[in-house]
CSV table of C-alpha atoms in Angstrom, one decimal:
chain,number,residue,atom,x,y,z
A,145,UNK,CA,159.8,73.7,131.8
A,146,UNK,CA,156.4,72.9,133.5
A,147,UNK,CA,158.1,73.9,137.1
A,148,UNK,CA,159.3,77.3,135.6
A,149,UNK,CA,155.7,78.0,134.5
A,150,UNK,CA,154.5,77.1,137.3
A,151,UNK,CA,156.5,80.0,140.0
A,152,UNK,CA,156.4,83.5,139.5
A,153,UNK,CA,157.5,84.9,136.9
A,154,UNK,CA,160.7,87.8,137.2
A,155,UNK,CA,160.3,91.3,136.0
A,156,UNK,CA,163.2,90.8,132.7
A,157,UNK,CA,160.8,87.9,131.6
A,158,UNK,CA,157.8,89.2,132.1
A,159,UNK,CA,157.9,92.3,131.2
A,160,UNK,CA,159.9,91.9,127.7
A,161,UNK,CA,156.9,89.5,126.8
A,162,UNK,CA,154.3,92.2,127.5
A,163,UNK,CA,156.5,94.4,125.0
A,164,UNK,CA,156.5,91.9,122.5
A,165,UNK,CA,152.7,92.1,122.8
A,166,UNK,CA,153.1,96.2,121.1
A,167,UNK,CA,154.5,94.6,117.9
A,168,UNK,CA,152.6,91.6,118.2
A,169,UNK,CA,149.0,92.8,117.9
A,170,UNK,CA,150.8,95.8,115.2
A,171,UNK,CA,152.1,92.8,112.7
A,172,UNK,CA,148.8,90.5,113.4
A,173,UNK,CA,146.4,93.4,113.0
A,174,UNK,CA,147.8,97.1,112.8
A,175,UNK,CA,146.4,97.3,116.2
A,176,UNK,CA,147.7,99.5,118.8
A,177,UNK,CA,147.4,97.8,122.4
A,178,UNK,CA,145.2,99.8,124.9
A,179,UNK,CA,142.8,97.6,127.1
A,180,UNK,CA,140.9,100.8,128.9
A,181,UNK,CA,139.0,101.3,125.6
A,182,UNK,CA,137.2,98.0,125.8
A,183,UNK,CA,135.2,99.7,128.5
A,184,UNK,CA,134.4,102.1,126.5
A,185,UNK,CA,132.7,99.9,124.2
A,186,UNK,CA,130.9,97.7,126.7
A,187,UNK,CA,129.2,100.8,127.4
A,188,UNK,CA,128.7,102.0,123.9
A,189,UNK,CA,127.5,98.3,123.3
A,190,UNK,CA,125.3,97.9,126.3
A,191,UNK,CA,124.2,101.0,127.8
A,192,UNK,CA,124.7,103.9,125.0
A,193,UNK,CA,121.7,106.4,126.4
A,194,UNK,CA,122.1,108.2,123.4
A,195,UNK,CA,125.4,109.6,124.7
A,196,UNK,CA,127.3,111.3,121.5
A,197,UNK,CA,131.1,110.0,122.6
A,198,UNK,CA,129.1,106.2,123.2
A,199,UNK,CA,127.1,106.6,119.9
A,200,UNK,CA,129.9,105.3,117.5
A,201,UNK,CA,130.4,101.6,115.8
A,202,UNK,CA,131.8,99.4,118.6
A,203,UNK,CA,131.3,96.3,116.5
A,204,UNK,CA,134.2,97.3,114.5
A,205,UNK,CA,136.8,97.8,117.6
A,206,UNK,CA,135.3,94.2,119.0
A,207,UNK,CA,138.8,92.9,118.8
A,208,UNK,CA,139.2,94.5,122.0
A,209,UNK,CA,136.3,92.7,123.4
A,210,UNK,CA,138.2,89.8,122.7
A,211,UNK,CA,141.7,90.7,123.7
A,212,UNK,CA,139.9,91.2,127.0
A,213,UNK,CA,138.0,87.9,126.8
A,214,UNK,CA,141.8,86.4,126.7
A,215,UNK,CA,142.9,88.4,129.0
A,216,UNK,CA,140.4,86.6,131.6
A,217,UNK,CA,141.0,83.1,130.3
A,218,UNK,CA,144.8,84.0,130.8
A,219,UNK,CA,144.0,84.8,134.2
A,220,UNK,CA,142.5,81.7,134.6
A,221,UNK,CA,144.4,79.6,133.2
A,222,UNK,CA,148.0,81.9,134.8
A,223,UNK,CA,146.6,81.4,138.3
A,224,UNK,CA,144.1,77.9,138.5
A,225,UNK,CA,145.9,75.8,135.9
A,226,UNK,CA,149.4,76.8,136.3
A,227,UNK,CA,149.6,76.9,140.0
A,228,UNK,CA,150.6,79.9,142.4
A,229,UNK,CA,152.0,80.5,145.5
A,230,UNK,CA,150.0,81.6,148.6
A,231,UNK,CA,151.0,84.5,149.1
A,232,UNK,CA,153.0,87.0,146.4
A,233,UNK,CA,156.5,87.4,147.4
A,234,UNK,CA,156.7,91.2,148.2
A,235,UNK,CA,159.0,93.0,150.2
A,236,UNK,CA,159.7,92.1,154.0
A,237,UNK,CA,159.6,96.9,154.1
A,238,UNK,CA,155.9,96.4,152.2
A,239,UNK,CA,154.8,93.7,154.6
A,240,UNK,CA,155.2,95.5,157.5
A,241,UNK,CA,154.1,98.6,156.3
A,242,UNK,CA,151.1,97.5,155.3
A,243,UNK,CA,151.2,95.7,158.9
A,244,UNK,CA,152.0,98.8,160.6
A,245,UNK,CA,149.6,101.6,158.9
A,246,UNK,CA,146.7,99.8,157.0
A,247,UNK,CA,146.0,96.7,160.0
A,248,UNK,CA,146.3,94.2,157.6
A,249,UNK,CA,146.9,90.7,158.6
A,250,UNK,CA,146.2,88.6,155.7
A,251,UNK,CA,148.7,88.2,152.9
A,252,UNK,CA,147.2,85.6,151.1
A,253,UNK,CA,145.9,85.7,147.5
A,254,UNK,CA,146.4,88.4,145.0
A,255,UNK,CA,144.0,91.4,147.3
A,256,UNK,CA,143.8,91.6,151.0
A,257,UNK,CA,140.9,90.0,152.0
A,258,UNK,CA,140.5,92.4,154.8
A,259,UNK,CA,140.0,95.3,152.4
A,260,UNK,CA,138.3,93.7,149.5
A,261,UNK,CA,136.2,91.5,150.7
A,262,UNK,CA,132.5,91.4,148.8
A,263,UNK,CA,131.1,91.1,152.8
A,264,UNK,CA,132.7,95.0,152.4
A,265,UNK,CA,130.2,96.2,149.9
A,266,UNK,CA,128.0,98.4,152.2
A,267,UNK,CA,130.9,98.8,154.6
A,268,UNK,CA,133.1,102.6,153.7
A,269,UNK,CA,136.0,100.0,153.2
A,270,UNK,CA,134.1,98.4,150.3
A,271,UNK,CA,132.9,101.9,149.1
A,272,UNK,CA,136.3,103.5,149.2
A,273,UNK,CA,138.4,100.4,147.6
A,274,UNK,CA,135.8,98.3,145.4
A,275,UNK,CA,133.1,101.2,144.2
A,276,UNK,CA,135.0,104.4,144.7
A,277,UNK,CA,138.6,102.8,143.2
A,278,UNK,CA,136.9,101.1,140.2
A,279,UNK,CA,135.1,104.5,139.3
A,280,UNK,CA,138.2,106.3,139.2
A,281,UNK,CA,139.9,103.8,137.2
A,282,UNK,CA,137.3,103.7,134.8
A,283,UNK,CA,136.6,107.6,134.7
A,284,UNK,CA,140.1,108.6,135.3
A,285,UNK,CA,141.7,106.1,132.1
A,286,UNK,CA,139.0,107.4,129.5
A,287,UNK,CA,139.6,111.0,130.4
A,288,UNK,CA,143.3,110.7,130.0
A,289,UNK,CA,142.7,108.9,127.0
A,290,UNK,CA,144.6,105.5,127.6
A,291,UNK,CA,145.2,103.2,130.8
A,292,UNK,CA,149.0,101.8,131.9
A,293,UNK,CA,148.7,99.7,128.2
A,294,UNK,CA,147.3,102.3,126.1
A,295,UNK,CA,150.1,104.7,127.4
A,296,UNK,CA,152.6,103.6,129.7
A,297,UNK,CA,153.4,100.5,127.5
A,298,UNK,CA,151.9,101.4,124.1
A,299,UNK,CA,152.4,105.5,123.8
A,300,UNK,CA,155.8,105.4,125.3
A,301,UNK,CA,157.1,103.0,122.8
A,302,UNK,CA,155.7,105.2,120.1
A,303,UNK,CA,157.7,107.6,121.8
A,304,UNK,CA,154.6,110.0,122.1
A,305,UNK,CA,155.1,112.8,124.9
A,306,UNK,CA,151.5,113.0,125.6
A,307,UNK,CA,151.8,109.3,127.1
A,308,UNK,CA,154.1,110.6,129.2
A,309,UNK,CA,152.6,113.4,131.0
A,310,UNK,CA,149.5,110.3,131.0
A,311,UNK,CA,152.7,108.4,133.1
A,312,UNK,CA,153.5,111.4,135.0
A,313,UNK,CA,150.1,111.5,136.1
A,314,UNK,CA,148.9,108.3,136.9
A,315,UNK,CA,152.3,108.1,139.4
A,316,UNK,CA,151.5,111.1,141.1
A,317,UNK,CA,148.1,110.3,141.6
A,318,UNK,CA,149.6,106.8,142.7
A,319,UNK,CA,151.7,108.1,145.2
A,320,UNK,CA,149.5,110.7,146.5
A,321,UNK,CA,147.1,108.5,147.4
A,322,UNK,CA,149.9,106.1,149.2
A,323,UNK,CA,151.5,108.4,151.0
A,324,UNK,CA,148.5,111.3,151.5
A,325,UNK,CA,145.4,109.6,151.3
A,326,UNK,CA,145.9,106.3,152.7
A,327,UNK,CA,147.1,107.7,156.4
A,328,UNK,CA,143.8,109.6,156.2
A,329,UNK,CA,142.2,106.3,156.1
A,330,UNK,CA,143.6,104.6,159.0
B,105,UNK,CA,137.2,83.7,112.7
B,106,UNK,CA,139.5,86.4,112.4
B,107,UNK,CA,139.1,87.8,115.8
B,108,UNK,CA,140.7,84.4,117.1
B,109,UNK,CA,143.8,85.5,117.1
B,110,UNK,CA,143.1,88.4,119.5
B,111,UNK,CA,141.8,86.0,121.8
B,112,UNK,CA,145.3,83.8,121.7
B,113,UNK,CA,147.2,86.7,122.3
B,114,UNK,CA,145.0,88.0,125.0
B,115,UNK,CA,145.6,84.8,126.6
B,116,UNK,CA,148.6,84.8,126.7
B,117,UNK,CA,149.1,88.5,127.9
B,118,UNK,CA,146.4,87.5,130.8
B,119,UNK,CA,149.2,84.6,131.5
B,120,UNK,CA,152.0,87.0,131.6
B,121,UNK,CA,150.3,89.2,133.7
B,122,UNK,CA,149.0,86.8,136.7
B,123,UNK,CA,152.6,85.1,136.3
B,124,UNK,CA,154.6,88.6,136.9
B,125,UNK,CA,151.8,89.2,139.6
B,126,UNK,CA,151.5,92.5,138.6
B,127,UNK,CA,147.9,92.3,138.9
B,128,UNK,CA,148.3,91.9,142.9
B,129,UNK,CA,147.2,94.9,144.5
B,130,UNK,CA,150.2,94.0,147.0
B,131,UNK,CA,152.7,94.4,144.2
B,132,UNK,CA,151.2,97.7,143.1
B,133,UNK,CA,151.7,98.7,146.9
B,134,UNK,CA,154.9,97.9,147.0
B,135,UNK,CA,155.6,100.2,144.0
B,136,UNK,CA,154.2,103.0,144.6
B,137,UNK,CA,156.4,102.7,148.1
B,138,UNK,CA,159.6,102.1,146.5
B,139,UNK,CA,160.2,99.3,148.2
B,140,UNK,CA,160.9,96.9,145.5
B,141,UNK,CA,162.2,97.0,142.0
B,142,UNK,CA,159.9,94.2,140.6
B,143,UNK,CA,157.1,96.6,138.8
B,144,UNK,CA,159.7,98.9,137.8
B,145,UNK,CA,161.7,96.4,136.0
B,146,UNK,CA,158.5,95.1,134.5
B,147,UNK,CA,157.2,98.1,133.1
B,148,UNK,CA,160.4,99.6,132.1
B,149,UNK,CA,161.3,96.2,130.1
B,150,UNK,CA,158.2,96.2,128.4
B,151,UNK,CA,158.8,99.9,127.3
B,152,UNK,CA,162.0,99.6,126.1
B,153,UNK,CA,161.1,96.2,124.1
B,154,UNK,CA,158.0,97.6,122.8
B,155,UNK,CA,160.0,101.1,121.8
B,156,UNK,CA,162.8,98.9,120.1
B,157,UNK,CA,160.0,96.8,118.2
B,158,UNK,CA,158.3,100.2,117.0
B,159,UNK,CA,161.2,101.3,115.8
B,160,UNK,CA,162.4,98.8,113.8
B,161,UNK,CA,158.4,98.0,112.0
B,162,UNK,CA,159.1,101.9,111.3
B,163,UNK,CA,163.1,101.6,109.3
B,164,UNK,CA,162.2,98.6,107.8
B,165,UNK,CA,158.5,99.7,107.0
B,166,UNK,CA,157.4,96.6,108.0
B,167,UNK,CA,153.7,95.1,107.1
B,168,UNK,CA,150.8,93.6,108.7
B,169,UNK,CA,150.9,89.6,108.0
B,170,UNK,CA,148.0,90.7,105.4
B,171,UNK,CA,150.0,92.9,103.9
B,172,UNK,CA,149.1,96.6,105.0
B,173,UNK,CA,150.8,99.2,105.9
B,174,UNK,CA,151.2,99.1,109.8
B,175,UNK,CA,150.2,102.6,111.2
B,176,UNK,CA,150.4,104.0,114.9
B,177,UNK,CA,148.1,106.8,115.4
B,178,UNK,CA,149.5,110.2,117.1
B,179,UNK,CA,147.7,110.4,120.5
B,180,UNK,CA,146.8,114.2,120.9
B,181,UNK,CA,147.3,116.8,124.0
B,182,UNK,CA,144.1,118.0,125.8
B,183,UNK,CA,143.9,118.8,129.9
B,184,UNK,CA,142.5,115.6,130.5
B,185,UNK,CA,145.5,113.9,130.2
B,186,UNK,CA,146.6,115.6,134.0
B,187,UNK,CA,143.6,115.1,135.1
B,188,UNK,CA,142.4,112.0,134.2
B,189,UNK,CA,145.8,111.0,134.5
B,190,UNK,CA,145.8,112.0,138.1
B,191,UNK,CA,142.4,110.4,139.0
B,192,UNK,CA,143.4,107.1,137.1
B,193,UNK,CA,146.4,106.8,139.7
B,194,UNK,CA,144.2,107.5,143.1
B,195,UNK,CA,142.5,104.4,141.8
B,196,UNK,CA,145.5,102.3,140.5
B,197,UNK,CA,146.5,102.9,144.3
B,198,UNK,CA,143.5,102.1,145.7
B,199,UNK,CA,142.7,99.1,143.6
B,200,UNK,CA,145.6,97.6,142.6
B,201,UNK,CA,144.5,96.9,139.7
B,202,UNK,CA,144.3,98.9,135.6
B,203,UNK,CA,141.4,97.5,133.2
B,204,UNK,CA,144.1,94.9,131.9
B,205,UNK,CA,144.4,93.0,135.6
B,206,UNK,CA,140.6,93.4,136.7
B,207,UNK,CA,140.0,91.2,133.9
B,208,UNK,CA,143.4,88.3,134.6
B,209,UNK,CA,141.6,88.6,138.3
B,210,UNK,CA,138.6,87.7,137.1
B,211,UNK,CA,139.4,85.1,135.8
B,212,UNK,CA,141.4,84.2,138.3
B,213,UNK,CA,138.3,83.8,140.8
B,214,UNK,CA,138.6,87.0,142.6
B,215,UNK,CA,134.9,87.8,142.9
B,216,UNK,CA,136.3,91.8,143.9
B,217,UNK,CA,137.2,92.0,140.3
B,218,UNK,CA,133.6,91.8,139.2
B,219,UNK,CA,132.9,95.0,141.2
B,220,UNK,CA,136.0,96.9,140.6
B,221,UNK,CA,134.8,96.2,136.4
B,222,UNK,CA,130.9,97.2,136.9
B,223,UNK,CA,132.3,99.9,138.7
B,224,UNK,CA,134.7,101.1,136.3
B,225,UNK,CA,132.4,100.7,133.4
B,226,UNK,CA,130.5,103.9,135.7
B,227,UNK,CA,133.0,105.4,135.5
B,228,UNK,CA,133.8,105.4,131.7
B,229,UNK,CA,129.9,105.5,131.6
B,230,UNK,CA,129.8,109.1,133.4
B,231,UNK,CA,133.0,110.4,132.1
B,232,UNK,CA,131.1,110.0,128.5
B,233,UNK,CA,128.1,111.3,130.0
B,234,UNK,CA,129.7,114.3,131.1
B,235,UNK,CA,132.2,115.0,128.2
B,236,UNK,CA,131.3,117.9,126.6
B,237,UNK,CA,131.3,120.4,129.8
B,238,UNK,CA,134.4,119.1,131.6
B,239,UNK,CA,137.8,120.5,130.7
């Protein structure tokens, strides 16, 4: 048992578990998963500037805080106490791809090191990947109302076809930058 | 300490989620070039299983474990969805990560992760700044 914890886990265990989490939080709580929120009210609970949508009462949506709280202490305790592999096991195509067109050479933890590296900050590879990427993913999720949780997992089991033009989006806007963007870059 | 429980099952979401490695911006790379069916199958299972789930707390008007009725809110149309939608995946591809896995790579040591979250609470910051005059 401890060995199977301890590899990676396949997509038809994993992701079945992450849909059990939809009814989970429903029956525990009548909560409806969506992480992308929680942003919303660090701001509203740290640095509201008398901002209308960030003037609301977070302290009664602080289960989210809390979710996300887990969420970090899973990653902790997913990677540093149950063990991990050095490098993830993707595909021979994505390794040489990534060789091939973005220079990387490091395939070692969860991020390249090369691209994400905190020594990047003030470099453009820091400002396009670390400050540019987390700003759209933060602007981007509260505009469309609902991250991969909120929607992809969440809205599309509640069968809601606004999620899915959410899905539609975030995919093209995934692949664009992949396949568009990214040969720009390098 | 009611919100205890969402900390448990946060948890163990954060452990599913750095187990699957779907919070590797490698996997997420290897997605969006259709090169491997791990994040599809992990996504699409989760959909299904959560869709199933739904369904059934709906027939058999299932209740909370305190006794309410459970309710899912109807999400509502507005442009942003494309839009945001649209910026939201530029960033997925360039960090890898969504607000769920920023957090499991926190906590997983990756000191990137702190930036990629001060940075994305900008963004939520500016996009509430700025709500009222964008489309």
């Amino acid at each position: 048992m401890l060995d199977f914890l301890r590899q990676s886990w396949p997509w038809y265990v994993a992701g079945p578990l992450i849909g059990l989490t939809v009814p989970a939080l429903l029956i525990v709580g009548n909560k409806a998963l969506g992480i992308s929120s929680s942003l919303r009210h660090i701001c509203a609970a740290c640095v509201p500037a008398g901002i209308p949508f960030l003037r609301y009462d977070w302290r009664a949506e602080a289960w989210n805080l809390w979710f996300v709280l887990g969420i970090t202490l899973g990653g902790f305790v997913g990677y540093r106490v149950l063990g991990h592999p050095d490098a993830v096991a993707i595909s021979a195509a994505t390794v040489r791809d990534l060789r091939a067109q973005l220079h990387l050479t490091d395939f070692t933890g969860l991020l390249p090191r090369e691209l994400f590296a905190l020594d990047n900050l003030a470099h453009w590879r820091g400002w396009v990947f670390l400050e540019l990427g987390g700003f759209l993913v933060g602007f981007g999720t509260r505009y469309a109302g609902g991250c991969t949780s909120g929607h992809a997992i969440s809205g599309l089991a509640n069968l809601q076809w606004v999620s899915l033009v959410a899905v539609v989006g975030f995919f093209a806007g995934g692949l664009l930058m992949t396949w568009f963007i990214y040969p720009l870059l390098f | 300490m009611k919100n205890l429980k969402y900390l448990v099952l946060g948890t163990l979401f954060g452990i599913i989620l750095t187990k699957s490695e779907v919070i590797s911006w490698f996997r997420i790379q290897e997605m969006f070039r259709f090169q491997s069916f791990h994040m599809y199958g992990v996504i699409g299972s989760a959909v299904v299983v959560g869709m199933l789930s739904v369904q059934l707390i709906k027939r058999y008007q299932l209740r909370t474990i305190n006794g309410e009725e459970i309710r899912l809110a109807d999400k509502q149309f507005s442009p942003g969805i494309w839009i945001g939608g649209l910026l939201f995946g530029l960033g997925w591809a360039l960090t890898g990560a969504c607000p769920g896995p920023m957090f499991a790579q926190l906590g997983s040591g990756v000191g990137a992760a702190a930036v990629l979250i001060v940075a994305a609470l900008a963004g939520t910051w500016t996009y509430s700044a700025l709500r009222e005059r964008l489309p």
